[in-house]
Coordinates of C-alpha atoms and ligand atoms in Angstrom, one line a residue:
M1 CA 5.4 -10.6 37.9
P2 CA 2.5 -12.3 36.1
T3 CA 3.3 -13.4 32.6
H4 CA 0.4 -12.5 29.7
D5 CA -0.6 -14.5 27.1
G6 CA 0.5 -12.3 24.3
L7 CA 1.5 -8.6 23.1
I8 CA 1.1 -6.9 19.8
I9 CA 3.3 -4.0 19.3
G10 CA 1.7 -1.5 16.6
G11 CA -2.1 -0.4 16.1
G12 CA -1.9 -0.4 12.3
I13 CA -3.9 -2.3 10.2
S14 CA -1.6 -5.3 10.4
G15 CA -1.8 -5.4 14.3
L16 CA -5.6 -4.7 14.3
A17 CA -6.4 -7.5 11.8
L18 CA -4.0 -9.9 13.7
A19 CA -5.7 -9.2 16.8
H20 CA -8.9 -9.8 15.1
W21 CA -7.8 -12.9 13.2
L22 CA -6.8 -14.2 16.7
G23 CA -10.2 -13.8 18.0
L24 CA -9.2 -11.5 20.5
H25 CA -12.6 -9.6 20.4
A26 CA -14.5 -12.3 21.5
N27 CA -11.6 -14.1 24.0
P28 CA -9.0 -11.7 24.7
G29 CA -7.3 -13.7 27.6
T30 CA -4.6 -11.8 28.6
W31 CA -3.6 -10.2 25.2
E32 CA -2.7 -6.4 24.9
L33 CA -1.9 -4.3 22.1
W34 CA 0.4 -1.5 22.4
E35 CA 0.5 1.4 20.1
A36 CA 3.0 4.3 20.3
S37 CA 0.7 7.1 19.4
D38 CA -2.4 8.4 20.9
R39 CA -4.5 6.8 18.3
L40 CA -4.6 3.6 16.2
G41 CA -4.3 3.3 12.4
G42 CA -0.9 3.8 11.6
T43 CA -0.7 5.5 8.3
I44 CA -4.6 5.1 7.8
G45 CA -6.4 8.3 9.2
T46 CA -9.3 10.6 8.0
D47 CA -9.6 14.3 8.8
R48 CA -13.1 15.7 8.3
A49 CA -13.5 19.6 8.2
N50 CA -15.6 22.0 6.4
G51 CA -17.6 19.3 4.5
Y52 CA -14.3 17.7 3.3
S53 CA -13.1 14.2 4.1
V54 CA -9.5 13.6 3.6
D55 CA -7.6 10.3 4.0
W56 CA -4.0 11.1 5.5
G57 CA -2.6 8.1 3.5
P58 CA -4.4 5.1 1.8
N59 CA -7.6 5.9 0.4
G60 CA -9.0 2.3 0.0
F61 CA -8.4 -1.0 -1.0
L62 CA -8.9 -3.4 -3.9
D63 CA -12.0 -5.5 -3.6
R64 CA -10.3 -8.6 -4.7
E65 CA -8.8 -9.9 -1.9
P66 CA -11.5 -12.1 0.0
L67 CA -9.9 -12.5 3.4
T68 CA -10.4 -8.4 3.8
L69 CA -14.0 -8.6 2.7
Q70 CA -14.2 -11.5 5.2
L71 CA -12.8 -8.9 7.9
V72 CA -15.0 -6.2 6.7
D73 CA -18.3 -8.3 7.3
E74 CA -17.3 -9.8 10.3
I75 CA -16.9 -6.2 12.0
G76 CA -20.1 -5.6 10.3
L77 CA -19.1 -3.0 8.2
R78 CA -20.1 -4.4 4.8
D79 CA -23.3 -1.9 4.6
S80 CA -20.8 1.0 5.2
L81 CA -18.6 -0.1 2.1
E82 CA -18.2 2.6 -0.8
P83 CA -16.8 1.5 -4.1
A84 CA -15.2 3.8 -6.5
N85 CA -17.6 5.3 -8.8
D86 CA -17.8 4.2 -12.1
Q87 CA -17.1 7.4 -13.7
S88 CA -13.5 7.3 -12.1
E89 CA -12.1 4.6 -14.1
A90 CA -10.1 6.5 -16.7
R91 CA -6.3 7.1 -15.7
F92 CA -4.1 9.7 -17.0
I93 CA -0.5 10.2 -17.6
V94 CA 1.2 13.4 -18.2
K95 CA 3.2 13.9 -21.3
N96 CA 4.6 17.3 -22.5
G97 CA 2.2 19.2 -20.3
R98 CA -1.1 17.3 -21.2
L99 CA -2.8 14.9 -19.8
H100 CA -3.3 11.5 -22.0
P101 CA -5.6 8.4 -21.2
V102 CA -3.6 5.6 -20.4
P103 CA -4.1 3.2 -23.4
F104 CA -6.0 -0.1 -22.0
S105 CA -6.7 -2.0 -25.5
P106 CA -4.6 -2.5 -28.5
P107 CA -6.7 0.1 -30.5
A108 CA -5.9 2.8 -27.8
I109 CA -2.2 1.6 -28.1
I110 CA -1.8 2.4 -31.7
T111 CA -3.5 6.0 -31.4
T112 CA -2.1 6.8 -28.0
G113 CA 0.3 10.1 -28.1
L114 CA 2.2 8.7 -25.0
L115 CA 4.7 6.8 -27.1
N116 CA 6.4 7.0 -30.4
P117 CA 5.7 4.3 -33.3
A118 CA 8.7 2.6 -32.6
E119 CA 7.6 2.1 -28.8
K120 CA 4.2 1.0 -30.0
L121 CA 5.4 -1.6 -32.1
R122 CA 7.5 -2.6 -29.2
I123 CA 4.8 -3.2 -27.0
F124 CA 3.0 -5.5 -29.7
A125 CA 6.4 -7.7 -29.9
E126 CA 5.8 -8.6 -26.1
P127 CA 4.2 -12.3 -26.7
F128 CA 7.3 -13.1 -28.8
I129 CA 10.0 -11.9 -26.0
R130 CA 11.4 -15.2 -24.4
A131 CA 10.8 -15.7 -20.9
R132 CA 13.6 -15.6 -18.4
R133 CA 14.2 -18.7 -16.7
D134 CA 16.8 -17.4 -14.3
D135 CA 15.1 -17.1 -10.9
S136 CA 17.8 -14.3 -9.8
D137 CA 16.2 -11.0 -8.8
E138 CA 15.4 -8.3 -11.3
S139 CA 14.2 -4.7 -10.9
V140 CA 10.7 -3.7 -12.1
F141 CA 12.3 -1.6 -14.7
D142 CA 14.5 -4.0 -16.1
F143 CA 11.7 -6.5 -16.4
A144 CA 9.3 -4.1 -18.0
A145 CA 11.9 -2.9 -20.5
R146 CA 12.9 -6.6 -21.4
R147 CA 9.0 -7.3 -22.2
I148 CA 7.4 -4.4 -23.3
G149 CA 10.4 -2.0 -24.3
R150 CA 12.2 0.8 -22.3
G151 CA 10.0 3.7 -23.7
A152 CA 6.8 2.0 -22.3
A153 CA 8.5 1.1 -19.1
E154 CA 9.3 4.5 -18.5
T155 CA 6.0 6.1 -19.5
F156 CA 3.7 3.4 -18.0
V157 CA 5.7 1.4 -15.0
D158 CA 7.8 3.8 -13.6
P159 CA 5.1 6.2 -12.7
M160 CA 2.8 3.3 -11.4
V161 CA 5.7 2.0 -9.1
S162 CA 6.1 5.8 -7.7
G163 CA 2.3 5.6 -7.4
V164 CA 2.0 2.4 -5.5
Y165 CA 5.4 2.2 -3.4
G166 CA 6.7 5.9 -3.8
G167 CA 9.6 4.0 -5.2
V168 CA 12.2 3.7 -8.0
A169 CA 11.5 1.2 -10.7
K170 CA 15.2 0.5 -11.4
E171 CA 15.8 -0.1 -7.7
L172 CA 12.8 -2.2 -6.9
S173 CA 12.4 -6.0 -6.9
L174 CA 10.0 -7.4 -9.4
P175 CA 9.6 -10.9 -7.7
S176 CA 9.1 -8.9 -4.3
C177 CA 6.7 -6.1 -5.7
F178 CA 4.8 -7.6 -8.3
P179 CA 5.2 -11.3 -7.9
I180 CA 2.3 -12.0 -10.1
M181 CA 4.0 -10.5 -12.9
R182 CA 6.8 -12.9 -12.7
E183 CA 4.5 -15.7 -12.3
M184 CA 2.8 -14.8 -15.5
E185 CA 6.1 -14.9 -17.4
V186 CA 7.1 -18.2 -15.8
Q187 CA 3.7 -19.9 -16.0
Y188 CA 2.6 -18.6 -19.4
G189 CA 5.6 -17.3 -21.3
G190 CA 4.7 -13.6 -21.1
L191 CA 2.1 -10.8 -20.1
V192 CA -0.1 -11.0 -23.0
R193 CA 0.0 -14.8 -23.3
A194 CA -1.0 -14.8 -19.2
M195 CA -4.0 -12.3 -19.6
I196 CA -5.4 -13.9 -22.6
A197 CA -5.3 -17.3 -20.8
K198 CA -6.5 -16.0 -17.5
M199 CA -9.3 -14.5 -19.6
R200 CA -10.3 -17.4 -21.3
Q201 CA -10.1 -19.4 -18.0
K202 CA -12.5 -16.8 -16.4
K203 CA -15.1 -16.9 -18.9
R204 CA -15.1 -20.7 -18.8
E205 CA -15.4 -20.3 -15.1
Q206 CA -18.4 -17.8 -15.3
R207 CA -20.4 -19.8 -18.2
A208 CA -20.0 -23.0 -15.9
A209 CA -21.2 -21.0 -12.9
G210 CA -23.7 -18.9 -14.9
V211 CA -23.0 -16.0 -13.2
P212 CA -23.1 -12.6 -15.0
K213 CA -20.0 -11.0 -16.2
K214 CA -18.1 -9.3 -13.2
K215 CA -16.2 -6.0 -13.3
S216 CA -12.7 -6.6 -13.5
G217 CA -9.3 -4.4 -13.1
S218 CA -8.0 -2.5 -15.8
A219 CA -4.6 -2.9 -17.5
A220 CA -3.3 -0.1 -15.4
G221 CA -3.1 -2.3 -12.4
P222 CA -4.3 -5.6 -10.7
G223 CA -7.7 -6.7 -10.9
G224 CA -10.3 -5.1 -8.3
R225 CA -12.0 -2.0 -7.6
L226 CA -10.8 0.7 -5.3
T227 CA -13.2 0.6 -2.2
S228 CA -13.4 2.6 1.0
F229 CA -16.0 3.1 3.4
R230 CA -18.7 6.1 3.5
S231 CA -17.1 9.2 4.8
G232 CA -13.5 7.8 4.8
L233 CA -11.2 4.9 5.6
D234 CA -10.7 5.6 9.3
V235 CA -14.2 3.9 9.5
L236 CA -12.3 0.5 9.4
V237 CA -9.8 1.1 12.3
M238 CA -12.4 3.0 14.4
R239 CA -14.7 -0.1 14.3
M240 CA -11.6 -2.6 14.9
G241 CA -10.6 -0.5 17.7
E242 CA -14.0 -0.2 19.3
R243 CA -14.3 -4.2 19.1
L244 CA -10.8 -4.5 20.7
K245 CA -10.9 -1.8 23.3
P246 CA -10.3 -4.0 26.5
L247 CA -6.9 -4.8 24.8
I248 CA -5.8 -1.7 23.7
R249 CA -3.1 0.7 25.5
L250 CA -2.3 3.9 23.5
S251 CA 0.8 6.1 24.1
R252 CA 2.6 3.0 25.0
S253 CA 5.9 3.3 22.8
V254 CA 8.1 0.1 23.2
Q255 CA 11.7 0.8 23.8
R256 CA 13.1 -2.7 24.7
I257 CA 12.5 -6.4 24.5
T258 CA 14.6 -9.0 26.1
R259 CA 14.4 -12.9 26.8
L260 CA 13.3 -13.8 30.8
G261 CA 13.3 -17.6 30.8
D262 CA 10.4 -18.9 28.6
S263 CA 8.9 -15.3 28.3
W264 CA 9.4 -11.9 27.0
Q265 CA 9.9 -9.0 28.8
V266 CA 9.0 -5.6 27.1
T267 CA 9.6 -2.2 28.3
A268 CA 7.7 0.8 27.4
A269 CA 8.4 4.3 27.8
G270 CA 7.3 5.2 31.4
C271 CA 6.1 1.8 32.1
E272 CA 7.5 -0.9 34.3
P273 CA 8.6 -4.1 32.3
Q274 CA 5.9 -6.6 31.5
N275 CA 6.2 -10.4 30.6
F276 CA 4.4 -11.9 27.9
R277 CA 4.5 -15.3 26.3
H278 CA 4.1 -14.3 22.6
V279 CA 5.3 -10.8 21.3
I280 CA 4.2 -9.6 17.8
L281 CA 6.1 -6.9 15.9
A282 CA 3.4 -5.2 13.9
C283 CA 5.2 -1.9 13.9
P284 CA 7.5 -0.5 11.2
T285 CA 10.9 -2.7 10.9
F286 CA 13.1 0.5 12.0
S287 CA 10.9 0.6 15.3
A288 CA 11.7 -3.1 15.7
A289 CA 15.1 -2.9 15.2
H290 CA 15.2 -0.4 17.9
M291 CA 13.4 -2.6 20.5
L292 CA 15.6 -5.8 19.6
R293 CA 19.1 -4.0 19.3
E294 CA 20.4 -5.2 22.7
F295 CA 18.8 -8.7 22.8
D296 CA 19.6 -9.8 19.1
R297 CA 22.0 -7.4 17.3
E298 CA 22.0 -9.6 13.9
L299 CA 18.1 -9.6 13.7
A300 CA 18.0 -5.7 14.5
I301 CA 20.5 -5.4 11.9
A302 CA 18.7 -7.3 9.3
L303 CA 15.4 -5.4 10.2
D304 CA 17.0 -2.2 9.9
A305 CA 18.2 -3.0 6.3
I306 CA 14.8 -2.5 5.0
P307 CA 14.5 1.1 3.8
Y308 CA 11.5 3.4 3.8
A309 CA 10.7 5.9 1.1
P310 CA 9.2 9.3 2.6
I311 CA 6.0 10.8 0.8
V312 CA 4.2 13.8 1.2
V313 CA 0.3 14.1 0.7
V314 CA -1.2 17.4 -0.2
A315 CA -4.7 17.6 -0.3
T316 CA -6.4 20.6 -1.9
G317 CA -10.0 21.6 -2.0
H318 CA -11.4 23.7 -4.7
R319 CA -14.6 25.1 -6.2
R320 CA -15.8 23.3 -9.2
E321 CA -16.2 26.3 -11.1
D322 CA -12.7 27.3 -10.7
I323 CA -11.4 24.2 -12.6
T324 CA -11.8 23.7 -16.5
H325 CA -11.0 19.8 -16.8
N326 CA -14.0 17.6 -16.4
L327 CA -12.3 15.6 -14.1
N328 CA -13.7 12.3 -15.3
G329 CA -11.2 9.7 -14.0
F330 CA -9.4 8.8 -11.2
G331 CA -6.5 11.1 -11.6
F332 CA -3.1 11.2 -13.3
L333 CA 0.6 10.2 -12.9
I334 CA 3.8 12.0 -13.9
P335 CA 6.7 9.9 -15.5
R336 CA 10.1 10.9 -14.3
T337 CA 10.8 11.8 -17.6
Q338 CA 8.8 14.7 -17.5
N339 CA 11.0 16.5 -14.9
L340 CA 8.2 17.6 -12.5
R341 CA 8.2 17.2 -9.0
C342 CA 4.7 16.0 -8.3
L343 CA 4.3 12.1 -8.5
G344 CA 0.8 12.2 -9.5
S345 CA -2.6 13.4 -8.2
I346 CA -5.7 11.6 -7.2
W347 CA -9.2 13.0 -8.3
T348 CA -10.5 12.1 -4.6
S349 CA -13.9 13.3 -5.2
S350 CA -14.3 11.8 -8.6
I351 CA -13.8 8.6 -6.9
F352 CA -15.6 9.1 -3.8
A353 CA -18.2 11.8 -4.4
D354 CA -18.9 12.3 -0.6
R355 CA -15.1 13.4 0.0
A356 CA -16.1 17.2 -0.7
P357 CA -19.1 19.4 -0.2
G358 CA -21.5 20.2 -2.9
G359 CA -20.0 22.2 -5.8
H360 CA -16.4 21.4 -4.6
I361 CA -14.0 19.0 -5.6
Q362 CA -11.0 17.3 -3.5
F363 CA -7.5 16.4 -5.2
R364 CA -4.8 14.4 -3.2
T365 CA -1.3 15.1 -4.7
M366 CA 1.9 12.9 -4.0
L367 CA 5.5 14.3 -3.9
G368 CA 8.4 12.6 -2.6
G369 CA 9.3 8.8 -2.7
A370 CA 12.6 7.2 -2.7
G371 CA 13.4 9.5 -5.9
D372 CA 13.0 12.7 -4.3
P373 CA 13.5 12.4 -0.5
S374 CA 14.2 16.1 -0.3
V375 CA 10.6 17.0 -0.5
M376 CA 10.7 16.4 2.9
E377 CA 12.8 19.4 3.5
L378 CA 10.0 21.7 1.6
T379 CA 8.1 24.1 3.6
D380 CA 4.0 24.6 3.5
D381 CA 4.6 27.3 1.0
Q382 CA 7.4 26.0 -1.0
L383 CA 5.0 22.6 -1.1
W384 CA 2.0 25.1 -2.7
Q385 CA 4.1 26.9 -4.9
T386 CA 5.6 23.4 -6.6
I387 CA 1.8 22.2 -6.6
R388 CA 0.2 25.4 -8.0
S389 CA 2.8 25.7 -10.6
E390 CA 2.6 21.8 -11.9
L391 CA -1.2 21.2 -11.2
N392 CA -2.6 24.5 -12.5
P393 CA -1.9 24.2 -16.4
L394 CA -2.5 20.8 -16.4
L395 CA -6.1 20.9 -14.9
G396 CA -7.0 24.4 -16.0
I397 CA -7.2 25.6 -12.3
K398 CA -8.0 29.5 -12.2
A399 CA -8.3 30.1 -8.4
D400 CA -6.3 28.9 -5.3
P401 CA -7.5 26.3 -3.3
V402 CA -10.2 27.0 -0.6
F403 CA -9.0 23.9 1.5
T404 CA -5.6 22.6 2.4
R405 CA -4.1 19.7 4.4
I406 CA -0.6 18.7 4.1
Y407 CA 0.6 14.9 5.4
R408 CA 4.5 14.5 5.7
W409 CA 5.3 10.8 6.1
Q410 CA 9.0 10.6 6.8
Q411 CA 9.4 6.7 6.6
G412 CA 6.4 6.3 4.8
I413 CA 6.4 3.3 2.9
P414 CA 8.8 0.2 2.6
Q415 CA 10.8 -0.5 -0.3
Y416 CA 11.5 -3.9 -1.3
T417 CA 14.5 -3.0 -3.3
L418 CA 16.8 -5.5 -5.0
G419 CA 17.6 -8.6 -2.6
H420 CA 14.5 -8.0 -0.7
R421 CA 13.5 -11.6 -0.6
E422 CA 16.7 -12.4 0.8
R423 CA 16.5 -9.9 3.7
R424 CA 13.3 -11.0 4.2
T425 CA 14.2 -14.7 4.5
K426 CA 17.0 -13.8 7.0
I427 CA 14.5 -12.0 9.4
E428 CA 12.4 -15.0 9.1
Q429 CA 15.2 -17.3 9.9
L430 CA 16.4 -15.1 12.8
T431 CA 13.2 -14.8 14.3
A432 CA 12.5 -18.6 14.1
H433 CA 15.4 -19.1 16.7
H434 CA 13.2 -17.2 19.1
P435 CA 10.1 -19.2 20.0
G436 CA 7.1 -16.6 20.6
L437 CA 8.5 -13.7 18.9
S438 CA 7.3 -13.0 15.3
V439 CA 6.9 -10.0 13.0
V440 CA 4.2 -8.7 10.7
G441 CA 3.3 -5.8 8.6
N442 CA 3.7 -4.2 5.4
A443 CA 7.5 -4.4 5.2
F444 CA 7.3 -8.2 3.9
Y445 CA 5.1 -9.5 1.6
G446 CA 3.1 -6.5 0.3
V447 CA 2.5 -2.8 1.3
G448 CA -1.6 -2.9 0.1
L449 CA -3.9 -3.0 3.1
N450 CA -4.9 -6.4 1.6
D451 CA -1.6 -7.5 1.9
C452 CA -1.4 -6.4 5.5
V453 CA -4.8 -8.2 6.4
K454 CA -3.4 -11.5 4.7
M455 CA 0.1 -11.6 6.4
A456 CA -1.8 -11.1 9.7
H457 CA -4.3 -13.8 9.1
R458 CA -1.7 -16.4 8.1
L459 CA 0.4 -15.3 11.0
A460 CA -2.8 -15.7 13.4
Q461 CA -3.1 -19.2 11.9
K462 CA 0.4 -20.0 13.0
I463 CA 0.0 -19.1 16.4
R464 CA -3.3 -20.9 16.9
T465 CA -1.8 -24.1 15.2
P466 CA 1.7 -23.6 15.0
Q467 CA 2.7 -27.3 13.2
E468 CA -0.2 -26.7 10.4
V469 CA 0.5 -23.7 8.9
P470 CA 3.6 -23.3 6.6
A471 CA 5.4 -20.2 7.4
Ligands
FAD501 C1 0.9 8.0 1.5 C2 0.3 6.6 1.3 C3 -0.6 6.3 0.9 C4 -1.0 4.9 0.6 N1 -2.1 4.4 0.0 C5 -2.3 3.1 0.2 C6 -3.8 3.0 -0.7 O1 -4.4 3.6 -1.5 N2 -4.0 1.6 -0.7 C7 -3.3 0.6 0.1 O2 -3.9 -0.7 0.1 N3 -2.2 0.7 0.7 C8 -1.7 2.2 0.6 N4 -0.6 2.5 1.2 C9 0.2 1.3 2.5 C10 -0.6 1.0 3.6 O3 -1.2 2.3 4.2 C11 0.4 0.5 4.5 O4 1.2 -0.4 3.9 C12 -0.5 -0.1 5.7 O5 -1.1 0.7 6.4 C13 0.6 -0.3 6.7 O6 0.1 -1.0 7.9 P1 0.9 -1.4 8.9 O7 -0.1 -1.8 10.3 O8 1.5 -2.7 8.6 O9 1.8 -0.1 9.6 P2 1.6 1.1 10.1 O10 0.1 1.6 9.7 O11 2.8 1.9 9.9 O12 1.4 0.8 11.5 C14 2.3 0.4 12.5 C15 2.0 1.0 13.7 O13 3.2 1.0 14.8 C16 3.0 1.8 15.7 N5 4.5 2.0 16.4 C17 5.6 2.3 15.8 N6 6.7 2.4 16.9 C18 6.1 1.7 18.1 C19 6.6 1.5 19.2 N7 7.8 1.2 19.7 N8 5.7 1.0 20.2 C20 4.2 0.5 20.1 N9 4.0 0.9 18.7 C21 4.9 1.4 17.8 C22 2.8 2.8 14.7 O14 2.6 4.3 15.6 C23 1.9 2.5 14.1 O15 0.7 3.1 14.5 C24 -0.1 3.8 1.4 C25 0.6 4.2 2.4 C26 1.1 5.8 2.3 C27 2.0 6.1 3.2

């Protein structure tokens, strides 16, 4: 049986980006990419119907990661990029049945209706809170409560964590989910000090380079502007798929991986086993665990220890005249303290105008997450009732939607819960015992598309020059 150069298992952004960074579009050798489903993209997908364009999962990436922009350039999609509208900058948080703008400046914090006076004062005390030097793990919630107070943590940080991870801030690890925040505390002594230092440094750099002021991110999240492609995010994976076509084998669900001499024997459902020198697991860790359970039980258990949160995306299309809110903004998040079932809603057509036909608008509302897994058991009708009862009063929606789509992600987003760093290290150590076997994907160093592209780049360099690139 011939031994092939390598196999990438999983055709989501991680597997596709790895194939790209390995240069397989130009020089495929005998590499292959096997994808279990009959399409590429994993959680990236877009439906187009009735003039609506609806992303199933992610709706874009932040334009701050040079490697993602480099990839976009290299696959010839730079001209198709679509940055979020300027008008979508404002973000809202729900409190007591009303939308409140997220306060991004000290005067806005003073006047916001989201916090009481004591909670506001506590935020302003942040620069005087001593940095924690202990490097042991800490939850996102505990970090935020320690630095900006419990009220602000519940109001801003908990819903932000549901929005990004579908997670619960008290369960997720700060250094694993938001390593930049931990660095800000360690390096500068606190978040405000770090922001001031970084702003000064940026201004100095801009002055030195003579460049005009660049748009930066808001206080609600990491810097960068949400960016997608005209008509939908799947443009990215479709283009990558076209370029990598000779490698791609769809509907190839890997069942088993074993060692055979110097190579790996891989068996997919309904196929004869094949041999590869390199095997890269670019699939969810629970799938990887299943493939490896006979060959290395300890590694399979370690992979299986990374939990995933379920998430439901409900897209609705409405006639503009049926909604009284002006919809100038990005959308809103709902803190757990408000006892509503929706996690938040994105005003998709305010962000990217071409996602709804003229005179119509599109929302994408998220439910579930690690804090409410039973959402997966709701029928379509129950989901509608929930959304109708929670969204209609908030936005002044006067009529039922004219377009709907529901996407259920049973194991949607990996959760970097407390202890994630140790779990990740264990997987890396166990994998290192198996030359030619590697893991990549959103379960390790970040769930954003940028993180996936970056990790794939690092692995591609390592595969090409094993000695030169640190793990
Ligand atoms: C609802 C939702 C909204 C999100 N929003 C954003 C956002 O706005 N911005 C952002 O940056 N990120 C967002 N994310 C996160 C981001 O989409 C993911 O982290 C990223 O797409 C994961 O890519 P991946 O390739 O690592 O994994 P996946 O996309 O999960 O791909 C893994 C692939 O492996 C395949 N596979 C599984 N088992 C096997 C097997 N046995 N054999 C062969 N193939 C197999 C799967 O079919 C799949 O195609 C969102 C995620 C979700 C769920």
